[in-house]
Short mmCIF file of C-alpha atoms in Angstrom, two decimals:
data_model
loop_
_atom_site.label_atom_id
_atom_site.label_comp_id
_atom_site.label_asym_id
_atom_site.label_seq_id
_atom_site.Cartn_x
_atom_site.Cartn_y
_atom_site.Cartn_z
CA MET A 1 103.17 229.54 49.30
CA VAL A 2 99.90 228.40 50.53
CA MET A 3 99.37 224.80 50.90
CA PRO A 4 100.08 223.54 54.32
CA ILE A 5 99.82 220.30 56.03
CA SER A 6 98.97 221.62 59.41
CA SER A 7 101.45 220.96 62.11
CA GLY A 8 101.09 221.47 65.77
CA GLY A 9 102.39 225.01 65.98
CA ASP A 10 101.38 228.11 67.89
CA HIS A 11 98.03 229.84 67.62
CA ALA A 12 99.20 232.28 64.96
CA ALA A 13 100.39 229.44 62.81
CA GLU A 14 97.12 227.60 63.20
CA THR A 15 95.06 230.58 62.06
CA GLU A 16 97.33 231.61 59.24
CA SER A 17 95.51 231.85 55.96
CA THR A 18 98.23 229.85 54.30
CA GLU A 19 96.59 226.79 55.81
CA SER A 20 95.10 224.09 53.64
CA LEU A 21 91.67 224.96 52.41
CA LEU A 22 90.36 221.87 54.15
CA PRO A 23 91.28 219.93 57.27
CA ASN A 24 93.67 217.02 56.94
CA LYS A 25 92.15 213.72 55.95
CA ASN A 26 92.09 212.62 59.58
CA GLN A 27 90.76 215.91 60.96
CA GLN A 28 87.11 216.10 60.07
CA GLY A 29 85.60 218.84 62.17
CA GLY A 30 88.77 219.97 63.94
CA ASP A 31 89.38 223.35 65.50
CA ASP A 32 91.30 224.85 62.60
CA GLY A 33 88.32 226.58 61.13
CA GLY A 34 88.18 224.32 58.13
CA ALA A 35 85.27 222.11 59.13
CA GLY A 36 81.92 223.18 57.94
CA ALA A 37 83.37 224.82 54.88
CA GLY A 38 82.22 222.16 52.59
CA ALA A 39 84.18 219.21 53.93
CA GLY A 40 83.08 218.27 57.37
CA GLY A 41 80.44 215.74 56.47
CA ASP A 42 81.95 214.02 53.46
CA ASP A 43 83.55 210.58 53.32
CA PHE A 44 86.98 211.75 52.15
CA HIS A 45 89.67 209.43 53.53
CA GLY A 46 92.66 210.62 51.56
CA ALA A 47 93.64 211.06 47.94
CA SER A 48 94.64 208.05 45.85
CA PHE A 49 98.00 207.51 44.14
CA SER A 50 96.50 207.88 40.66
CA GLY A 51 94.50 210.97 41.58
CA ALA A 52 97.61 212.65 42.99
CA VAL A 53 99.65 211.74 39.89
CA PHE A 54 97.03 213.24 37.57
CA ASN A 55 96.71 216.42 39.65
CA LEU A 56 100.48 216.94 39.75
CA SER A 57 100.82 216.11 36.04
CA THR A 58 98.11 218.62 35.22
CA THR A 59 99.97 221.26 37.22
CA ILE A 60 103.10 220.53 35.18
CA VAL A 61 101.67 220.28 31.67
CA GLY A 62 100.34 223.71 30.76
CA ALA A 63 100.96 226.35 28.12
CA GLY A 64 104.70 225.72 28.24
CA ILE A 65 104.26 222.58 26.17
CA MET A 66 103.48 224.67 23.08
CA ALA A 67 106.84 226.46 23.27
CA LEU A 68 108.92 223.26 23.49
CA PRO A 69 109.17 222.60 19.73
CA ALA A 70 110.56 226.12 19.34
CA THR A 71 113.25 225.31 21.90
CA MET A 72 114.30 222.45 19.63
CA LYS A 73 114.71 224.96 16.82
CA VAL A 74 117.01 227.01 19.06
CA LEU A 75 118.95 224.14 20.65
CA GLY A 76 118.74 221.31 18.13
CA LEU A 77 117.14 217.95 18.94
CA ALA A 78 120.01 216.31 20.82
CA PRO A 79 120.79 219.14 23.31
CA GLY A 80 117.10 220.05 23.53
CA ILE A 81 115.94 216.59 24.58
CA ALA A 82 118.93 216.27 26.93
CA LEU A 83 117.94 219.52 28.65
CA ILE A 84 114.32 218.38 28.98
CA VAL A 85 115.60 215.32 30.85
CA LEU A 86 118.00 217.46 32.94
CA ALA A 87 115.19 219.85 33.88
CA ALA A 88 113.06 216.88 35.01
CA LEU A 89 115.91 215.52 37.15
CA LEU A 90 116.53 218.92 38.75
CA THR A 91 112.79 219.33 39.41
CA ASP A 92 112.70 215.91 41.08
CA ALA A 93 115.72 216.83 43.22
CA SER A 94 114.31 220.23 44.22
CA ILE A 95 110.94 218.73 45.22
CA GLU A 96 112.72 216.05 47.27
CA LEU A 97 114.66 218.73 49.14
CA LEU A 98 111.50 220.80 49.63
CA VAL A 99 109.50 217.89 51.07
CA ARG A 100 112.34 216.63 53.29
CA PHE A 101 113.07 220.03 54.83
CA SER A 102 109.35 220.75 55.23
CA ARG A 103 109.00 217.55 57.26
CA ALA A 104 111.98 218.48 59.43
CA ALA A 105 110.47 221.91 60.10
CA GLY A 106 106.99 220.53 60.74
CA ALA A 107 105.88 222.84 57.92
CA LYS A 108 102.70 221.86 56.16
CA SER A 109 103.13 224.29 53.27
CA TYR A 110 105.81 225.72 51.04
CA GLY A 111 105.17 229.08 52.70
CA ARG A 112 105.65 227.62 56.18
CA ALA A 113 108.95 226.04 55.06
CA MET A 114 110.16 229.39 53.73
CA GLY A 115 108.91 231.11 56.86
CA ASP A 116 110.76 228.61 59.04
CA ALA A 117 114.00 229.28 57.14
CA PHE A 118 113.73 233.02 56.46
CA GLY A 119 110.89 234.37 58.57
CA PRO A 120 107.76 236.26 57.48
CA LEU A 121 109.68 238.08 54.76
CA GLY A 122 110.70 234.81 53.12
CA ARG A 123 107.16 233.45 53.30
CA GLY A 124 105.74 236.64 51.80
CA PHE A 125 108.31 236.70 49.00
CA LEU A 126 107.42 233.12 48.06
CA GLN A 127 103.71 233.90 48.03
CA PHE A 128 104.34 236.94 45.86
CA CYS A 129 106.35 234.86 43.37
CA VAL A 130 103.62 232.22 43.16
CA VAL A 131 100.98 234.90 42.61
CA VAL A 132 103.04 236.56 39.84
CA ASN A 133 103.75 233.22 38.15
CA ASN A 134 100.24 231.79 38.36
CA LEU A 135 98.47 235.02 37.45
CA GLY A 136 100.62 235.41 34.35
CA VAL A 137 100.19 231.76 33.38
CA MET A 138 96.40 231.89 33.64
CA VAL A 139 96.14 235.10 31.66
CA VAL A 140 98.19 233.35 28.97
CA TYR A 141 95.83 230.36 29.13
CA MET A 142 92.80 232.56 28.60
CA ILE A 143 94.43 234.53 25.78
CA ILE A 144 95.28 231.28 23.97
CA ILE A 145 91.74 230.01 24.43
CA GLY A 146 90.40 233.24 22.93
CA ASP A 147 92.91 233.13 20.05
CA VAL A 148 92.16 229.52 19.18
CA LEU A 149 88.36 229.66 19.44
CA SER A 150 87.58 233.18 18.24
CA GLY A 151 90.68 234.12 16.22
CA THR A 152 93.32 236.81 16.61
CA SER A 153 94.73 239.76 14.70
CA SER A 154 97.52 240.63 17.16
CA SER A 155 100.24 239.98 14.55
CA GLY A 156 98.59 242.28 12.01
CA VAL A 157 97.20 239.34 10.03
CA HIS A 158 93.89 237.83 11.10
CA HIS A 159 94.01 234.12 11.99
CA HIS A 160 90.57 232.55 12.07
CA GLY A 161 89.51 230.79 15.25
CA VAL A 162 88.00 227.31 15.24
CA ILE A 163 84.45 228.43 16.03
CA GLU A 164 84.79 231.43 13.75
CA GLY A 165 85.84 229.06 10.96
CA TRP A 166 82.86 226.81 11.57
CA PHE A 167 80.12 229.44 11.84
CA GLY A 168 81.66 232.62 10.44
CA PRO A 169 82.26 235.80 12.45
CA ASN A 170 79.35 236.62 14.76
CA ARG A 171 78.85 238.62 17.91
CA TRP A 172 78.40 235.48 19.98
CA ASN A 173 81.69 233.91 18.91
CA GLY A 174 83.91 236.99 19.29
CA ARG A 175 86.70 237.01 21.86
CA PHE A 176 84.71 238.76 24.60
CA ALA A 177 81.73 236.42 24.23
CA ILE A 178 83.84 233.26 24.04
CA LEU A 179 85.86 234.18 27.13
CA THR A 180 82.70 235.20 29.02
CA ILE A 181 81.08 231.84 28.29
CA THR A 182 84.26 229.97 29.20
CA THR A 183 84.74 231.89 32.45
CA LEU A 184 81.14 231.53 33.65
CA GLY A 185 80.50 228.05 32.27
CA VAL A 186 83.83 226.31 32.97
CA PHE A 187 86.26 228.26 35.15
CA ALA A 188 83.84 229.58 37.77
CA PRO A 189 82.27 226.18 38.64
CA LEU A 190 85.64 224.39 38.77
CA ALA A 191 87.20 227.21 40.81
CA CYS A 192 84.60 226.65 43.56
CA PHE A 193 86.13 223.32 44.63
CA LYS A 194 88.04 223.72 47.89
CA ARG A 195 89.97 220.46 47.73
CA VAL A 196 92.62 219.64 45.15
CA ASP A 197 91.55 215.99 45.06
CA SER A 198 88.10 217.07 43.86
CA LEU A 199 89.76 217.94 40.54
CA ARG A 200 91.30 214.50 40.00
CA PHE A 201 88.85 213.49 37.27
CA THR A 202 89.19 216.72 35.30
CA SER A 203 92.96 216.38 35.72
CA ALA A 204 92.86 212.86 34.27
CA VAL A 205 90.90 214.15 31.26
CA SER A 206 93.36 217.02 30.91
CA VAL A 207 96.34 214.67 30.76
CA ALA A 208 94.48 212.49 28.26
CA LEU A 209 93.86 215.53 26.03
CA ALA A 210 97.57 216.39 26.14
CA VAL A 211 98.28 212.84 24.99
CA VAL A 212 95.72 213.24 22.19
CA PHE A 213 97.61 216.32 20.99
CA VAL A 214 100.89 214.39 21.03
CA VAL A 215 99.42 211.38 19.22
CA ILE A 216 97.89 213.47 16.44
CA THR A 217 101.07 215.51 15.97
CA ALA A 218 103.20 212.35 15.94
CA GLY A 219 100.86 210.64 13.48
CA ILE A 220 100.98 213.57 11.05
CA ALA A 221 104.79 213.83 11.31
CA ILE A 222 105.33 210.09 10.77
CA PHE A 223 102.90 210.07 7.81
CA LYS A 224 104.68 212.96 6.11
CA LEU A 225 108.12 211.54 6.91
CA ALA A 226 107.18 208.19 5.35
CA ARG A 227 106.09 210.00 2.18
CA GLY A 228 109.31 212.00 2.05
CA GLN A 229 107.53 215.32 2.57
CA ILE A 230 109.71 216.54 5.42
CA PRO A 231 113.47 216.33 6.04
CA MET A 232 115.06 215.23 9.29
CA PRO A 233 115.48 218.26 11.57
CA GLN A 234 118.81 219.59 12.77
CA MET A 235 120.35 217.64 15.64
CA PHE A 236 122.58 220.44 16.97
CA PRO A 237 122.28 224.24 17.11
CA ASP A 238 123.76 226.56 14.53
CA VAL A 239 126.35 228.42 16.60
CA HIS A 240 128.57 230.78 14.61
CA ASP A 241 128.80 234.04 16.62
CA TRP A 242 128.16 235.50 20.08
CA PRO A 243 124.48 236.43 19.44
CA SER A 244 123.77 232.84 18.40
CA ILE A 245 125.41 231.62 21.62
CA TRP A 246 123.39 234.02 23.79
CA ARG A 247 120.24 232.90 22.01
CA LEU A 248 120.72 229.36 23.30
CA PHE A 249 119.97 230.58 26.82
CA THR A 250 116.49 231.80 25.85
CA ALA A 251 115.34 228.19 26.16
CA ALA A 252 116.01 228.22 29.93
CA PRO A 253 112.81 230.07 31.01
CA VAL A 254 110.69 227.81 28.82
CA LEU A 255 112.08 224.67 30.47
CA VAL A 256 111.67 226.17 33.97
CA THR A 257 108.06 227.11 33.25
CA ALA A 258 107.39 223.70 31.72
CA TYR A 259 108.15 221.79 34.92
CA ILE A 260 107.07 224.14 37.70
CA CYS A 261 104.63 222.39 40.03
CA HIS A 262 106.17 223.03 43.46
CA TYR A 263 103.31 225.23 44.68
CA ASN A 264 100.90 222.29 44.47
CA VAL A 265 103.14 219.63 46.05
CA HIS A 266 102.08 220.39 49.63
CA PRO A 267 98.30 220.43 49.08
CA ILE A 268 98.58 217.13 47.21
CA TYR A 269 100.83 215.75 49.97
CA ASN A 270 98.34 216.87 52.63
CA GLU A 271 95.48 214.94 51.08
CA LEU A 272 97.29 211.63 50.49
CA ARG A 273 96.13 208.45 52.21
CA ASP A 274 99.79 207.56 52.67
CA THR A 275 102.17 210.54 52.66
CA LEU A 276 105.14 208.21 52.06
CA GLN A 277 103.85 207.87 48.50
CA ILE A 278 104.83 211.43 47.62
CA ARG A 279 108.22 210.41 46.14
CA PRO A 280 106.86 207.80 43.72
CA ILE A 281 103.99 210.16 42.88
CA VAL A 282 106.37 212.96 41.95
CA ARG A 283 108.59 210.65 39.92
CA THR A 284 105.65 209.06 38.11
CA ALA A 285 104.23 212.46 37.22
CA LEU A 286 107.62 213.73 36.02
CA LEU A 287 108.19 210.58 33.95
CA LEU A 288 104.76 210.92 32.33
CA CYS A 289 105.22 214.62 31.61
CA SER A 290 108.77 214.14 30.33
CA ALA A 291 107.49 211.56 27.85
CA VAL A 292 104.81 214.00 26.68
CA TYR A 293 107.34 216.84 26.44
CA ILE A 294 109.93 214.83 24.50
CA ALA A 295 107.31 213.53 22.07
CA THR A 296 105.84 217.01 21.58
CA SER A 297 109.26 218.57 21.06
CA PHE A 298 110.47 215.91 18.66
CA PHE A 299 107.39 215.51 16.50
CA GLY A 300 106.44 219.20 16.57
CA PHE A 301 109.88 220.23 15.38
CA LEU A 302 110.02 217.32 12.92
CA LEU A 303 106.71 218.41 11.42
CA PHE A 304 107.44 222.13 11.00
CA GLY A 305 111.26 222.36 11.08
CA ASP A 306 112.61 225.88 10.67
CA SER A 307 109.02 227.15 10.28
CA THR A 308 108.22 226.19 13.89
CA LEU A 309 106.68 229.21 15.64
CA ASP A 310 107.18 230.21 19.26
CA ASP A 311 103.68 228.85 19.90
CA VAL A 312 103.52 225.70 17.77
CA LEU A 313 99.73 225.77 17.96
CA ALA A 314 99.85 228.71 15.54
CA ASN A 315 101.35 226.35 12.94
CA PHE A 316 98.07 224.42 12.87
CA ASP A 317 96.02 227.05 11.01
CA SER A 318 97.29 226.24 7.51
CA ASN A 319 97.29 223.34 5.09
CA LEU A 320 99.36 220.49 6.55
CA GLY A 321 99.75 218.78 3.17
CA ILE A 322 97.86 215.65 4.22
CA PRO A 323 94.32 214.35 3.63
CA TYR A 324 91.70 215.90 5.93
CA SER A 325 94.15 218.64 6.93
CA SER A 326 91.46 220.99 8.24
CA PHE A 327 89.99 218.23 10.43
CA PHE A 328 93.33 217.47 12.06
CA ASN A 329 94.08 221.18 12.51
CA ASP A 330 90.81 221.62 14.39
CA ALA A 331 91.31 218.41 16.40
CA VAL A 332 94.75 219.56 17.57
CA ARG A 333 93.58 223.04 18.52
CA VAL A 334 90.35 221.98 20.22
CA SER A 335 92.05 219.22 22.24
CA TYR A 336 94.66 221.66 23.45
CA VAL A 337 92.10 224.34 24.37
CA LEU A 338 90.09 221.80 26.36
CA HIS A 339 93.32 220.73 28.05
CA LEU A 340 94.02 224.33 29.12
CA MET A 341 90.48 224.75 30.41
CA LEU A 342 91.00 221.79 32.74
CA VAL A 343 94.49 222.88 33.81
CA PHE A 344 93.17 226.31 34.82
CA PRO A 345 91.45 225.31 38.11
CA ILE A 346 94.53 223.48 39.42
CA VAL A 347 96.73 226.55 38.92
CA PHE A 348 93.95 228.84 40.19
CA HIS A 349 93.75 226.85 43.44
CA ALA A 350 97.32 227.83 44.34
CA LEU A 351 96.86 231.42 43.15
CA ARG A 352 93.84 231.98 45.39
CA LEU A 353 95.50 230.57 48.50
CA ASN A 354 98.70 232.54 48.02
CA MET A 355 96.84 235.76 47.32
CA ASP A 356 94.79 235.18 50.46
CA GLY A 357 98.02 234.67 52.41
CA LEU A 358 99.38 237.98 51.13
CA LEU A 359 96.22 239.99 51.75
CA PHE A 360 95.01 238.37 54.98
CA PRO A 361 98.06 236.85 56.73
CA SER A 362 96.38 236.76 60.14
CA ALA A 363 92.87 235.72 59.13
CA ARG A 364 91.32 232.34 59.85
CA PRO A 365 91.71 229.64 57.18
CA LEU A 366 90.01 230.48 53.91
CA SER A 367 87.80 227.38 54.13
CA GLY A 368 86.17 228.81 57.25
CA ASP A 369 85.09 232.04 55.57
CA ASN A 370 82.82 231.42 52.61
CA ARG A 371 82.33 235.13 51.98
CA ARG A 372 86.07 235.79 51.73
CA PHE A 373 86.46 232.68 49.59
CA GLY A 374 83.74 233.82 47.17
CA VAL A 375 84.89 237.43 46.92
CA LEU A 376 88.52 236.45 46.35
CA THR A 377 87.56 233.86 43.73
CA ALA A 378 85.35 236.33 41.86
CA ALA A 379 87.95 239.13 42.01
CA LEU A 380 90.76 236.92 40.66
CA LEU A 381 88.59 235.51 37.86
CA ALA A 382 87.52 239.02 36.89
CA THR A 383 91.14 240.24 36.85
CA ILE A 384 92.28 237.36 34.65
CA PHE A 385 89.27 237.81 32.36
CA LEU A 386 89.86 241.55 31.86
CA ALA A 387 93.59 241.09 31.30
CA ALA A 388 92.97 238.41 28.67
CA ASN A 389 90.57 240.71 26.82
CA PHE A 390 92.73 243.81 26.82
CA ILE A 391 96.26 242.39 26.54
CA PRO A 392 96.76 241.24 22.94
CA ASN A 393 99.94 239.22 23.45
CA ILE A 394 101.90 238.61 26.66
CA TRP A 395 104.35 235.93 25.57
CA ASP A 396 107.28 238.22 26.39
CA ALA A 397 105.87 238.77 29.87
CA PHE A 398 105.27 235.02 30.17
CA GLN A 399 108.93 234.35 29.35
CA PHE A 400 109.97 237.03 31.85
CA THR A 401 108.00 235.35 34.67
CA GLY A 402 109.66 232.07 33.72
CA ALA A 403 113.07 233.67 34.16
CA THR A 404 112.21 235.34 37.47
CA ALA A 405 109.27 234.21 39.63
CA SER A 406 109.14 230.66 38.24
CA VAL A 407 112.84 229.96 38.65
CA CYS A 408 112.68 231.20 42.25
CA VAL A 409 109.77 228.92 43.12
CA ALA A 410 111.18 225.88 41.29
CA TYR A 411 114.87 225.94 42.16
CA ILE A 412 116.22 228.91 44.09
CA PHE A 413 113.90 228.76 47.12
CA PRO A 414 114.22 224.97 47.73
CA ALA A 415 118.00 225.32 47.40
CA ALA A 416 118.05 228.31 49.76
CA ILE A 417 116.06 226.37 52.39
CA THR A 418 118.60 223.56 52.08
CA LEU A 419 121.59 225.87 52.53
CA ARG A 420 119.91 227.60 55.48
CA ASP A 421 119.46 224.15 57.12
CA ARG A 422 117.97 225.33 60.40
CA HIS A 423 117.44 221.73 61.57
CA GLY A 424 120.87 220.35 60.73
CA ILE A 425 119.77 217.63 58.30
CA ALA A 426 121.57 218.74 55.13
CA ARG A 427 124.16 216.35 53.76
CA LYS A 428 127.23 217.44 51.83
CA ARG A 429 125.57 216.20 48.65
CA ASP A 430 122.47 218.31 49.41
CA ARG A 431 124.56 221.46 49.81
CA SER A 432 126.48 220.81 46.60
CA LEU A 433 123.24 220.20 44.72
CA ALA A 434 121.68 223.36 46.18
CA VAL A 435 124.65 225.51 45.13
CA PHE A 436 124.56 223.95 41.64
CA MET A 437 120.83 224.69 41.24
CA ILE A 438 121.17 228.29 42.35
CA VAL A 439 124.18 229.03 40.16
CA LEU A 440 122.65 227.30 37.13
CA ALA A 441 119.27 228.99 37.60
CA VAL A 442 120.68 232.48 38.17
CA VAL A 443 123.23 232.39 35.34
CA ALA A 444 121.04 230.72 32.72
CA ASN A 445 118.01 232.91 33.37
CA ALA A 446 119.98 236.15 33.73
CA VAL A 447 121.52 235.52 30.33
CA ALA A 448 118.07 234.66 28.96
CA VAL A 449 116.59 237.95 30.22
CA TYR A 450 119.58 239.87 28.82
CA SER A 451 119.29 238.09 25.46
CA ASP A 452 115.54 238.77 25.22
CA ALA A 453 115.95 242.40 26.21
CA PHE A 454 118.55 243.16 23.57
CA SER A 455 117.50 240.81 20.77
#
């Protein structure tokens, strides 16, 4: 990947562009090329516990949250919530393995850990997977922002956007204009930060906006339930033939995508005041996000039942059957769009570093080359912007990345590093867990890809 924690390695390792964007908290003005790139004279003494939790939580809670109610429709509430908890536990276990084996290898990044275990080819494959995953995710983010604010006709029926509904269709609130304003006014400034911890405040707001979405959805569902307007949803899936069984596996990529955050663990770890806090930070973030996911899944499915769409946000463009329905529709959609806007820079941070590692593997750290930093940032933003304007709907591609690149980054690579065990620290339990994660990930996601391809 790209987020190291700088160890005392050879010269090539020190100049690798998979280094942290900035020197470690105790290395102001070191010889790694990072000083003078916007960090050397500040008073940064390490990221706080709360800042790290918010940054990791923001990495986790992205567009995947909108697909979770639909997984309840496929799986039923009881198995669906159980699998959300299982996915959180597996994510916690995979991150623990990743951090432990990185320490043993003296690797300050995910990419270094993969390189230690499998050489340059392993490091490059990881970086490629992170680039594919993050690029796809951010294009999805921008498409959703355009759909929600300016409207969409990709399904053949025009759905009015929030701003379009307020002011009517105009040139300035069309998709191209809205995404141009968002890219230049929001994404570009936030993408210029070189340190993950600099985004801690926007991350805190992002998590708060996700909670606002959950609270509004829960309030509407409880109100309608109390008035007898909605029935209790199904607790278990309707399984009656082989196609219905195969369909259950389509939830796997959604759950993998929902929890992937591994590419940002190392940069957050690198900036901590006390690196021993990484375990409680990961567990706190996963607990917070699991609570948000379970509430979103339960209340979203409770509210819309069998009418729940693959993107539950699309359900909020019609009459909800409650007072002030249009107000709550807009509140839900706007809060979620603002949430995505603030998630974007966290995911972009990892994308830029991994892309730099692929393109310039022997260059000095990115923080020491402002021109390369600026050109790479502009090129990636332009690519995402153009893709979001010319690709009408990439949810199938998004699910495909969840079943391939995402599952590799989240489960298969940490398990493979554990089984490789170049430093002889793996316990029997670690090996058993690693084999379980690989088999579960490969089987579940292979069946999901097969089911999607032939459904």
